[in-house]
């Protein structure tokens, strides 16, 4: 009997890639896609890398595919935007070895800046989309994705969502089958996408999508489940599970391929059920196409385009009731916060003191936007901090941004921040960029990047030196400062923001959650010296609380002994000592 | 078997993932179909974290919905209160009698509710333990979540030795012994 294992959706996707014989995998970390690469790397047969960004990852996978092997790129939904340039065109060129892009959407915005639907990108890029609904399907659908990629000469998007990627289910393990490497033959008409060649490929792509739509009715991943035909659902992915939970007797057309849609199959299902619902999270992608064929359905007029669905949401719409038996209590919110000992808190406490505004970026440090730090004023996308600051300066002049900085993490800087900094130099901008260098990609769970000196596969490699990289761009004023040296930081920020030139401050201290980090110290309050001023509480360290008498308490199990609170105390009422 | 619904709630960093993995492991070993749903990414940074575990003969959705939970395992009092409405009418709360103030309380924007356990007892079956104190007595405060899991295990029908075996296979090798002792402390008190 085959071995059964409980697997995270992302782990099952990785397993599927392994069993499909994938040889090259490239990715940039991003919730909820990160664990795909973290599991891929466990298979020695696969070369796996963290690329500096998703565009590069996609192109690495494309190169591997053109050379004749099966290749994978994985990323979160907004990463697909970064990778969309190569994606739209490789759709025309097609593949050598099978090529799959796993795109992880985030309905409900658990850890993202928007709630975009990758299916819309896929429609525009003319790329088929396959959507599994649990871990077992995730593994099997990956294998099917590689089959159709090669059969129809197309990249394939496997779409997952946070709920699928971060759910575990039972998976039956299979063997790895490695297709024979295809011998390389030069074929510029297919792989050199200049106008004359691309014109011809566009004709092919449109014909390919038509063929996929027609053949879709016979794909095993699309199936009609006929039960009670008074009510029918067209659904896919995780929402399929909600339908099964809330309406176990209803008929369901479960789509494994959500683009292009199998038209005949849908028309047949619609003709057999009395009332037809389309139950899809986010955008009405299926609904709009089905309506365009003149089929009457109930869709987004009943179900929201926002957030995650649930069986209760469906019960509410269909029966006007859900499974609740009690009201939810009104309790204080517990939003995510920077960890105790986080170096970002130290840097932000200085910026807050100096009343500096920050153009922010994507990472844990985005939490610097909320109380009590309130430092970050803008966050758009990866790398945007530096370019938005530059745009402000060009719009309103050098003096306008004298109380502004850009803040960006080391991994985000290597992702796309570096391009923006080049632009500042080239276009003679001014302004101060603070690179919060914590030696890792923190928010996604500590992945290496080009400036950490280690690869995804664990090789020790020369780290790109951020200081020298900035200097090489011709930036005169570059400083490296210990993120916990408050005095030096304050002085540097005051000094650099005054300049009519580009300047960079690199604040250095490793992420507290980084493996191998040791914390020999702990902070302890000395209540007899405490004047109850609250200065130590201001940066919002979760290890600190106020006692009933106004003095402070420090939770020693949480404290990492960073000493920030001690430095902020003017009365020596906190000791930072050996544990 | 009808699907059993368990929730594990706490504060990011308290080890909800490890606990749910032990629970997931035992359900598979016992031959059930199982689905778990976890929270990764930004929410883990000190935020409110919830994990769902569902097991039975065939499980469809991976989440537990309001009014459906059989057991609510809470690693912190306020989090027990936050998710109590997910319980069935006769659902059970197992709670670590411990307070971690959310930033909204630390900054004075909100007040931490008093007498949470007493309040929960008014309408629920509540089993409370100060697992931090108990774990410290055992020699490692980090094992507190397995004590709470042991207490919750009284409301699930898995064999003790199976629990111990799954714990041994799930936790880091160096911590097997302390975690097994912690589990038994929770199970037998």
XYZ file of C-alpha atoms in Angstrom:
768
model
C 0.000 0.000 0.000
C 1.208 3.503 -0.827
C 2.458 5.553 2.088
C -0.048 8.095 3.429
C 1.145 11.327 4.918
C -0.476 14.426 6.293
C 0.798 17.340 4.258
C 0.468 21.076 4.076
C -1.028 22.204 0.739
C 2.327 23.751 -0.163
C 4.169 20.592 0.843
C 1.850 18.589 -1.431
C 2.498 21.009 -4.305
C 6.230 20.424 -3.794
C 5.668 16.682 -3.687
C 3.646 16.887 -6.912
C 6.502 18.737 -8.602
C 8.906 16.087 -7.358
C 6.773 13.195 -8.599
C 6.305 14.984 -11.939
C 10.070 14.896 -12.420
C 10.731 18.635 -12.029
C 14.443 19.409 -12.176
C 14.611 23.168 -11.583
C 12.642 25.334 -9.155
C 12.997 29.083 -8.601
C 11.043 31.384 -6.315
C 11.040 34.472 -4.148
C 9.489 33.952 -0.697
C 6.007 35.359 -0.115
C 3.152 34.274 2.122
C 1.328 31.999 1.379
C 3.702 30.430 -1.169
C 6.995 30.175 0.757
C 6.731 26.589 2.006
C 6.660 25.262 -1.568
C 10.371 26.009 -2.023
C 11.159 25.073 1.575
C 9.824 21.596 0.801
C 11.165 21.345 -2.756
C 14.696 21.762 -1.408
C 14.321 18.515 0.547
C 14.362 16.585 -2.752
C 17.935 16.170 -3.896
C 16.883 15.516 -7.488
C 15.695 19.123 -7.838
C 17.872 22.218 -8.154
C 16.100 24.873 -6.076
C 16.897 28.538 -5.560
C 15.673 31.743 -4.010
C 15.904 34.273 -6.802
C 16.123 37.974 -5.926
C 12.588 38.553 -7.217
C 9.727 36.824 -8.993
C 10.590 38.093 -12.470
C 14.012 36.521 -12.194
C 12.520 33.317 -10.754
C 10.084 33.059 -13.667
C 12.877 33.589 -16.184
C 15.081 30.963 -14.530
C 12.223 28.485 -14.840
C 11.653 29.543 -18.450
C 15.319 28.932 -19.287
C 15.188 25.491 -17.706
C 12.033 24.677 -19.649
C 13.496 25.832 -22.967
C 16.536 23.650 -22.293
C 14.166 20.687 -22.153
C 13.468 19.868 -18.490
C 10.369 20.310 -16.318
C 10.583 23.533 -14.329
C 8.682 25.347 -11.589
C 8.359 28.950 -10.470
C 6.342 29.722 -7.335
C 5.268 33.012 -5.820
C 2.476 34.865 -4.092
C -0.205 36.636 -6.114
C 1.500 40.051 -6.099
C 4.723 38.323 -7.123
C 2.918 37.349 -10.332
C 2.703 41.070 -11.111
C 6.486 41.272 -10.895
C 6.797 38.160 -13.081
C 4.076 39.175 -15.512
C 6.467 40.516 -18.142
C 8.069 37.132 -18.885
C 4.756 35.335 -18.208
C 2.759 37.159 -20.890
C 5.367 36.403 -23.531
C 6.299 32.844 -22.595
C 2.583 32.211 -23.096
C 3.273 32.931 -26.775
C 6.561 31.064 -26.992
C 5.289 28.006 -25.160
C 7.539 25.473 -23.488
C 10.236 22.898 -23.988
C 9.990 20.851 -20.815
C 6.749 21.392 -18.868
C 6.542 24.797 -17.178
C 4.329 25.526 -14.174
C 3.876 28.747 -12.258
C 2.308 28.241 -8.839
C 0.510 31.440 -7.859
C -0.768 31.770 -4.301
C -3.719 34.116 -3.865
C -4.678 35.531 -0.495
C -8.458 36.000 -0.147
C -8.974 37.628 3.219
C -5.550 39.363 3.076
C -3.921 37.326 5.815
C -0.507 38.645 4.836
C -0.761 40.802 1.701
C -1.252 44.309 0.445
C -4.157 43.486 -1.851
C -6.682 40.789 -2.678
C -6.114 40.416 -6.425
C -7.265 37.331 -8.317
C -4.582 35.581 -10.383
C -7.255 34.153 -12.677
C -7.692 37.676 -14.105
C -3.975 37.797 -14.942
C -4.211 34.352 -16.513
C -7.110 35.396 -18.732
C -5.162 38.398 -19.956
C -1.982 36.364 -20.449
C -3.850 33.510 -22.193
C -2.513 30.897 -19.803
C -4.529 27.930 -18.480
C -5.226 27.794 -14.729
C -5.598 24.670 -12.664
C -7.035 24.850 -9.166
C -6.915 22.021 -6.609
C -9.180 21.918 -3.557
C -7.118 20.012 -0.974
C -3.625 18.642 -0.373
C -4.272 15.333 -2.166
C -5.480 17.158 -5.269
C -2.648 19.674 -5.009
C -0.151 16.877 -5.544
C -2.086 15.157 -8.346
C -3.011 18.376 -10.171
C 0.648 19.401 -10.279
C 1.396 16.254 -12.254
C -1.532 16.896 -14.576
C -0.368 20.501 -15.043
C 2.959 19.269 -16.405
C 1.188 16.883 -18.774
C -0.986 19.564 -20.322
C 1.894 22.059 -20.332
C 3.793 19.765 -22.665
C 0.792 18.482 -24.628
C -0.571 21.971 -25.386
C 2.801 23.759 -25.505
C 1.859 26.244 -22.795
C 2.958 27.444 -19.389
C 0.335 26.457 -16.808
C -0.644 28.358 -13.682
C -1.541 26.242 -10.673
C -3.547 28.544 -8.469
C -3.668 28.050 -4.743
C -5.038 30.230 -1.954
C -3.917 30.817 1.620
C -6.513 28.370 2.918
C -5.291 25.595 0.628
C -1.579 26.366 0.965
C -1.784 26.440 4.762
C -4.189 23.561 5.307
C -3.010 20.044 5.873
C -4.685 16.964 4.483
C -3.952 13.311 3.872
C -1.854 12.594 0.770
C -0.925 9.272 -0.784
C 2.697 9.366 -1.915
C 3.713 8.226 -5.403
C 6.963 7.571 -7.208
C 8.949 10.152 -9.118
C 8.811 9.789 -12.883
C 11.438 11.743 -14.755
C 10.614 12.342 -18.403
C 13.595 11.996 -20.727
C 15.378 15.304 -21.390
C 14.370 16.677 -24.748
C 17.314 17.276 -27.073
C 17.706 20.999 -27.711
C 17.032 22.212 -31.223
C 17.371 25.838 -32.203
C 13.929 27.252 -32.948
C 13.936 31.056 -33.157
C 10.425 31.173 -34.640
C 9.205 29.804 -31.315
C 11.670 31.193 -28.786
C 12.711 34.570 -30.203
C 9.670 36.703 -29.559
C 10.226 39.563 -31.972
C 7.272 40.988 -33.864
C 7.314 38.718 -36.917
C 7.605 35.555 -34.822
C 5.212 36.665 -32.081
C 2.500 37.405 -34.656
C 2.499 33.787 -35.683
C 2.609 32.570 -32.090
C -0.406 34.714 -31.168
C -2.447 32.789 -33.720
C -1.224 29.567 -32.146
C -2.045 30.757 -28.605
C -5.654 31.628 -29.457
C -6.114 28.263 -31.147
C -4.493 26.509 -28.145
C -6.906 28.121 -25.690
C -9.866 27.059 -27.854
C -8.569 23.506 -27.958
C -8.078 23.450 -24.183
C -11.650 24.676 -23.702
C -13.000 21.910 -25.952
C -10.824 19.167 -24.486
C -11.550 20.319 -20.923
C -14.751 18.264 -20.814
C -12.618 15.112 -20.917
C -10.052 16.225 -18.341
C -10.350 14.073 -15.230
C -9.860 17.190 -13.075
C -13.222 18.577 -14.271
C -16.154 16.522 -13.043
C -19.924 16.752 -12.711
C -21.339 15.265 -9.513
C -25.057 14.776 -9.969
C -27.146 14.487 -6.821
C -30.337 16.481 -6.190
C -30.724 18.499 -9.403
C -33.043 21.171 -7.993
C -29.895 23.021 -6.987
C -26.510 23.013 -8.712
C -23.180 24.717 -8.087
C -20.286 25.503 -10.370
C -17.262 25.817 -8.112
C -13.572 25.053 -7.734
C -10.739 25.027 -5.212
C -11.423 25.450 -1.511
C -14.977 26.811 -2.086
C -15.864 23.308 -3.378
C -15.282 22.031 0.174
C -17.654 24.657 1.583
C -20.354 23.575 -0.878
C -19.903 19.921 0.134
C -20.123 20.911 3.791
C -23.164 23.185 3.572
C -25.121 21.420 0.792
C -24.037 17.767 0.703
C -27.067 16.800 -1.418
C -26.640 19.420 -4.134
C -25.253 18.702 -7.611
C -21.825 20.152 -8.251
C -19.763 20.852 -11.333
C -16.293 20.821 -9.833
C -13.833 22.565 -12.097
C -10.186 21.622 -11.792
C -9.337 23.844 -14.762
C -10.831 27.289 -14.193
C -9.361 28.854 -17.331
C -10.207 28.292 -20.119
C -13.619 26.956 -19.108
C -15.022 23.758 -20.618
C -18.005 25.396 -22.339
C -19.907 22.296 -23.432
C -19.582 20.698 -20.018
C -20.919 23.803 -18.312
C -23.829 24.144 -20.741
C -24.774 20.515 -20.151
C -24.617 20.860 -16.362
C -26.659 24.083 -16.512
C -29.351 22.319 -18.538
C -29.704 19.549 -15.947
C -30.083 21.615 -12.769
C -32.985 23.895 -11.902
C -31.225 26.631 -9.963
C -27.567 27.274 -10.780
C -25.147 29.030 -8.432
C -21.557 29.979 -9.130
C -19.554 29.855 -5.903
C -16.108 31.389 -6.468
C -13.985 33.485 -4.114
C -12.834 36.959 -5.254
C -13.624 38.089 -8.807
C -16.555 36.770 -10.897
C -14.187 35.172 -13.374
C -16.225 32.024 -14.049
C -19.518 33.874 -13.703
C -18.821 36.534 -16.317
C -17.892 33.958 -18.939
C -20.858 31.713 -18.192
C -23.229 34.678 -18.341
C -21.658 35.723 -21.654
C -22.777 32.362 -23.067
C -26.362 33.279 -22.166
C -26.608 30.908 -19.217
C -28.666 32.142 -16.275
C -26.781 31.920 -12.970
C -26.745 33.361 -9.464
C -23.291 34.639 -8.554
C -21.887 37.828 -7.118
C -25.320 39.358 -6.496
C -25.529 36.788 -3.683
C -21.875 36.188 -2.739
C -19.255 38.797 -1.908
C -16.115 39.561 -3.924
C -14.282 40.244 -0.651
C -12.528 37.884 1.708
C -12.707 34.156 2.229
C -15.849 32.112 1.847
C -17.122 29.504 4.309
C -19.882 26.951 4.613
C -21.631 29.385 6.951
C -21.597 32.115 4.331
C -23.322 29.710 1.949
C -25.840 28.563 4.559
C -26.613 32.196 5.318
C -27.369 33.020 1.685
C -29.327 29.827 0.923
C -31.248 29.278 4.145
C -30.938 32.585 5.976
C -29.242 30.891 8.917
C -25.846 29.597 9.958
C -24.383 27.259 12.567
C -23.831 29.894 15.287
C -25.264 29.228 18.734
C -23.750 32.168 20.620
C -22.786 35.755 19.957
C -19.115 36.662 19.661
C -17.735 38.568 22.665
C -16.474 42.108 22.130
C -12.829 41.798 23.176
C -9.721 43.946 22.620
C -8.095 43.295 19.254
C -4.717 41.589 19.179
C -3.021 42.771 15.989
C 0.411 41.465 14.997
C 3.334 43.435 16.432
C 7.113 43.542 16.153
C 8.754 40.891 18.358
C 10.477 41.747 21.641
C 14.063 42.613 20.759
C 13.234 43.447 17.125
C 15.835 45.864 15.712
C 13.135 47.641 13.661
C 11.553 48.887 16.909
C 14.813 50.536 17.881
C 15.174 52.334 14.530
C 11.531 53.396 14.525
C 11.777 54.743 18.081
C 14.442 57.163 16.805
C 12.391 58.179 13.754
C 9.348 58.660 15.976
C 11.344 60.865 18.359
C 12.632 63.001 15.491
C 9.086 63.232 14.023
C 10.322 61.802 10.724
C 7.855 60.479 8.135
C 8.799 57.287 6.345
C 7.930 55.967 2.918
C 7.665 52.286 3.810
C 7.995 48.960 2.107
C 6.932 45.316 2.411
C 8.128 43.338 5.432
C 7.618 43.014 9.188
C 8.641 46.662 9.419
C 5.368 47.673 7.758
C 4.112 47.330 11.352
C 5.935 50.637 11.955
C 2.827 52.228 10.439
C 0.639 51.475 13.464
C 0.504 52.697 17.058
C 2.569 53.268 19.040
C 5.363 53.731 16.478
C 3.348 55.587 13.800
C 6.360 56.204 11.606
C 5.454 54.771 8.202
C 3.121 56.845 6.027
C 3.066 54.861 2.773
C 3.315 51.197 1.742
C 2.582 50.108 -1.809
C 4.633 47.188 -3.043
C 8.089 45.621 -2.933
C 10.754 48.252 -3.533
C 8.350 51.198 -3.675
C 9.671 53.058 -0.618
C 12.699 54.504 -2.383
C 10.932 55.429 -5.617
C 7.923 57.018 -3.874
C 10.271 59.195 -1.809
C 12.018 60.171 -5.044
C 8.661 61.027 -6.636
C 7.741 63.248 -3.688
C 11.026 65.081 -3.938
C 10.621 65.642 -7.675
C 7.077 66.897 -7.122
C 7.654 69.210 -4.177
C 11.377 69.886 -4.020
C 14.311 68.926 -1.805
C 13.129 70.808 1.279
C 9.762 69.055 1.259
C 11.372 65.710 2.087
C 13.840 66.928 4.716
C 11.664 65.285 7.392
C 11.167 62.135 5.333
C 13.156 58.936 4.822
C 12.569 55.721 2.901
C 12.767 52.505 4.970
C 13.295 49.139 3.317
C 14.503 45.725 4.494
C 17.609 44.013 3.158
C 15.691 41.319 1.262
C 13.241 43.832 -0.222
C 16.185 46.059 -1.180
C 17.740 43.161 -3.098
C 14.311 42.336 -4.640
C 13.603 45.633 -6.420
C 14.750 48.416 -4.077
C 18.123 48.433 -5.753
C 16.563 49.571 -9.058
C 14.855 52.454 -7.298
C 18.100 53.530 -5.649
C 19.824 53.477 -9.040
C 17.083 55.772 -10.265
C 17.616 58.214 -7.387
C 21.287 58.414 -8.231
C 20.770 58.664 -11.984
C 18.071 61.319 -11.809
C 19.925 63.395 -9.236
C 17.446 62.945 -6.430
C 18.077 63.713 -2.808
C 16.820 62.000 0.316
C 17.782 59.413 2.878
C 17.235 55.697 2.455
C 17.396 53.545 5.581
C 18.091 49.904 4.811
C 16.948 47.849 7.803
C 19.464 45.032 7.445
C 18.436 42.117 9.664
C 20.324 39.568 7.536
C 17.250 37.668 6.377
C 13.826 37.738 4.755
C 12.052 38.038 8.101
C 8.312 38.138 7.643
C 8.055 35.013 5.516
C 10.004 32.959 8.033
C 13.726 33.599 7.454
C 14.790 32.866 3.922
C 18.244 33.675 2.622
C 18.932 36.102 -0.198
C 21.857 37.389 -2.227
C 23.213 39.476 0.664
C 23.109 36.775 3.383
C 25.842 34.478 2.097
C 23.793 31.289 1.968
C 21.579 29.692 -0.695
C 18.277 27.847 -0.417
C 20.180 24.596 -0.849
C 22.421 25.497 2.078
C 25.593 26.393 0.216
C 27.789 29.060 1.760
C 28.487 31.674 -0.910
C 30.000 35.162 -1.019
C 27.389 37.644 0.234
C 26.735 40.729 -1.839
C 27.822 43.594 0.379
C 25.046 46.193 0.531
C 27.410 48.969 1.657
C 29.735 48.434 -1.301
C 26.789 48.004 -3.666
C 25.542 51.480 -2.673
C 29.039 52.915 -2.931
C 29.432 51.349 -6.397
C 26.383 53.295 -7.549
C 28.312 56.424 -6.738
C 26.532 57.331 -3.502
C 28.968 59.311 -1.393
C 27.184 59.195 1.949
C 26.678 55.615 3.083
C 26.839 54.685 6.795
C 26.533 51.378 8.585
C 25.189 51.674 12.146
C 24.250 49.191 14.868
C 20.449 49.242 14.933
C 20.489 49.477 18.740
C 22.956 52.378 18.931
C 20.303 55.033 19.517
C 22.709 57.964 19.817
C 24.603 57.188 16.616
C 21.339 56.535 14.807
C 19.808 59.813 15.900
C 22.879 61.711 14.855
C 23.067 59.961 11.482
C 19.407 60.588 10.669
C 19.700 64.270 11.598
C 22.877 64.634 9.551
C 21.808 62.739 6.448
C 18.297 64.161 6.086
C 19.816 67.677 5.971
C 21.805 66.922 2.826
C 20.843 67.888 -0.714
C 22.095 64.521 -1.905
C 21.223 60.836 -1.851
C 22.329 59.157 1.367
C 22.001 55.653 2.741
C 21.983 54.492 6.368
C 22.303 50.741 6.772
C 21.079 49.745 10.249
C 22.448 46.386 11.250
C 21.231 43.785 13.760
C 20.003 40.263 13.026
C 16.302 39.380 13.253
C 15.629 38.061 16.788
C 13.973 34.968 15.378
C 16.970 34.052 13.249
C 18.189 30.562 14.038
C 21.337 30.431 16.108
C 20.702 33.836 17.673
C 21.518 33.734 21.390
C 20.259 36.168 23.980
C 22.557 36.178 26.981
C 20.889 39.252 28.516
C 17.577 40.078 30.084
C 16.119 43.424 31.159
C 14.850 43.784 34.732
C 12.957 46.713 36.235
C 14.313 48.498 39.329
C 11.012 49.781 40.742
C 12.639 51.920 43.461
C 14.194 54.131 40.764
C 11.138 54.222 38.495
C 9.526 57.678 38.032
C 6.558 56.145 36.160
C 7.164 58.374 33.117
C 6.358 55.629 30.592
C 9.273 56.429 28.233
C 10.241 52.741 28.117
C 6.699 51.734 27.143
C 6.503 54.130 24.209
C 7.986 51.883 21.482
C 5.445 49.153 22.344
C 7.636 46.211 23.312
C 5.249 43.344 24.180
C 7.484 42.203 27.066
C 6.749 45.428 28.974
C 3.540 46.133 30.871
C 2.503 48.669 33.473
C 1.826 47.575 37.044
C -1.173 48.922 38.951
C 1.108 51.415 40.784
C 2.493 52.811 37.530
C 5.879 51.095 37.673
C 6.679 48.608 34.949
C 6.929 44.842 34.717
C 9.072 42.950 32.206
C 8.087 39.424 31.184
C 11.400 37.579 31.308
C 10.139 34.726 29.129
C 9.484 37.244 26.330
C 12.415 39.643 26.839
C 15.379 39.132 24.512
C 17.570 41.592 26.398
C 17.958 44.028 23.497
C 18.297 46.870 26.005
C 16.125 49.367 24.111
C 13.932 50.034 27.161
C 17.024 50.512 29.322
C 18.465 53.059 26.906
C 15.189 54.972 26.833
C 15.037 55.208 30.644
C 16.474 58.493 31.896
C 16.482 57.318 35.527
C 18.455 54.058 35.308
C 15.353 52.214 36.462
C 15.961 49.248 34.147
C 18.952 46.947 34.361
C 20.126 44.941 31.373
C 22.124 42.045 32.755
C 23.233 38.444 32.176
C 20.410 35.967 32.477
C -17.619 8.754 12.466
C -19.054 12.225 12.637
C -16.381 14.857 12.164
C -14.802 16.118 15.369
C -13.839 19.786 15.437
C -10.930 21.075 17.513
C -9.586 24.612 17.670
C -6.231 25.717 19.016
C -5.980 29.432 19.718
C -3.276 31.588 21.217
C -0.808 34.365 20.617
C 1.707 34.159 17.746
C 4.879 32.525 19.033
C 3.115 30.337 21.632
C 3.539 27.144 19.633
C 0.058 26.564 18.228
C 1.592 25.030 15.101
C 3.549 22.402 17.004
C 0.472 21.457 19.010
C -1.716 21.161 15.922
C 0.912 18.985 14.275
C 0.859 16.570 17.199
C -2.932 16.513 16.965
C -2.836 16.047 13.191
C -0.297 13.265 13.569
C -2.383 11.283 16.035
C -5.560 11.484 13.957
C -3.758 10.064 10.917
C -2.195 7.310 13.038
C -5.645 6.451 14.343
C -6.781 6.008 10.737
C -9.007 9.051 10.342
C -9.335 11.453 7.472
C -8.091 14.801 8.751
C -7.759 18.412 7.685
C -5.887 21.143 9.530
C -5.802 24.830 8.829
C -2.986 27.041 10.086
C -1.943 30.682 10.061
C 1.501 31.616 8.747
C 3.122 34.926 7.872
C 2.552 38.313 9.383
C -0.249 37.306 11.768
C 2.231 35.073 13.596
C 4.095 38.100 14.932
C 2.426 38.377 18.333
C -1.051 38.442 16.818
C -4.114 36.350 17.592
C -3.543 32.944 16.000
C -6.075 30.195 15.354
C -5.588 26.668 14.072
C -8.399 24.314 13.103
C -8.212 20.521 13.287
C -11.049 18.384 11.905
C -11.057 14.600 11.834
C -13.556 11.856 11.040
C -14.377 9.330 8.332
C -14.414 11.991 5.609
C -13.638 15.665 6.097
C -14.559 18.331 3.508
C -13.730 21.873 4.632
C -10.513 22.540 6.557
C -11.966 25.187 8.881
C -14.178 24.993 11.958
C -17.134 27.335 11.787
C -19.008 29.271 14.472
C -21.049 27.009 16.711
C -19.298 23.814 15.573
C -16.213 23.281 17.780
C -16.159 20.313 20.170
C -13.018 21.415 21.993
C -11.423 24.854 22.194
C -7.801 24.699 23.308
C -6.681 28.193 24.363
C -3.115 29.097 25.328
C -4.236 32.428 26.750
C -7.385 33.652 28.525
C -8.349 36.518 26.244
C -8.015 34.274 23.212
C -10.379 31.747 24.845
C -12.937 34.505 25.221
C -12.387 35.730 21.652
C -13.172 32.346 20.116
C -15.671 30.903 22.639
C -18.566 31.469 20.242
C -17.042 28.893 17.910
C -18.064 26.182 20.408
C -21.051 23.897 20.116
C -23.653 24.241 22.859
C -21.968 21.468 24.859
C -18.416 22.204 23.648
C -15.490 22.186 26.072
C -12.915 24.923 26.744
C -9.419 23.947 27.866
C -7.535 27.086 28.794
C -4.092 28.056 29.962
C -4.830 30.442 32.840
C -2.361 33.047 31.607
C -2.506 36.660 30.568
C -0.649 38.216 27.645
C -1.647 41.811 27.085
C -2.308 42.793 23.480
C -0.674 46.006 22.281
C -4.090 47.667 22.323
C -4.130 47.155 26.107
C -0.479 48.121 26.647
C -1.016 51.447 24.862
C -4.180 52.070 26.867
C -6.516 51.934 23.860
C -8.453 49.025 25.378
C -8.841 47.290 28.747
C -8.013 43.636 29.387
C -11.272 41.975 30.505
C -11.280 40.846 34.132
C -12.550 37.470 35.432
C -12.504 35.827 32.015
C -12.512 32.258 33.317
C -15.432 32.905 35.686
C -17.313 34.548 32.848
C -16.701 31.605 30.521
C -17.830 29.166 33.222
C -21.271 30.775 33.245
C -22.115 29.233 29.898
C -19.388 26.681 29.119
C -17.601 23.664 30.511
C -14.192 25.123 31.328
C -11.015 23.300 32.344
C -8.298 25.751 33.355
C -4.668 25.184 34.255
C -1.787 27.555 34.891
C 0.410 25.640 32.485
C 3.275 28.105 32.712
C 3.660 27.414 36.414
C 3.264 23.663 35.908
C 5.820 23.633 33.083
C 8.290 25.585 35.151
C 7.966 22.948 37.886
C 8.768 20.298 35.262
C 11.890 22.236 34.323
C 11.038 23.880 30.974
C 8.447 26.610 30.675
C 8.324 26.102 26.890
C 6.563 22.755 27.372
C 3.442 24.538 28.659
C 1.460 23.989 25.474
C 1.832 20.223 25.686
C 0.441 20.350 29.245
C -2.627 22.119 27.872
C -2.827 19.529 25.086
C -2.701 16.751 27.714
C -5.623 18.322 29.540
C -7.532 18.550 26.259
C -6.693 14.915 25.453
C -9.118 13.898 28.228
C -11.856 15.009 25.829
C -10.598 13.017 22.865
C -10.523 9.239 22.535
C -6.952 8.385 21.632
C -4.765 5.908 23.467
C -2.174 7.363 25.850
C 0.708 5.424 24.284
C -0.251 6.616 20.827
C -0.094 10.206 22.093
C 3.361 9.632 23.577
C 4.594 8.027 20.378
C 3.296 10.833 18.168
C 4.829 13.437 20.499
C 8.168 11.634 20.238
C 7.958 11.770 16.440
C 6.844 15.402 16.234
C 8.852 17.477 18.728
C 12.610 18.178 18.397
C 14.583 15.089 19.540
C 16.163 16.846 22.527
C 12.779 17.786 23.955
C 10.965 14.437 23.653
C 11.286 13.486 27.311
C 10.178 16.830 28.772
C 7.261 17.050 26.329
C 6.079 13.537 27.175
C 6.209 14.353 30.895
C 4.363 17.601 30.238
C 1.669 15.747 28.313
C 1.154 13.246 31.133
C 0.967 16.079 33.658
C -1.872 17.572 31.633
C -3.594 14.242 31.093
C -3.552 13.068 34.719
C -3.141 16.385 36.550
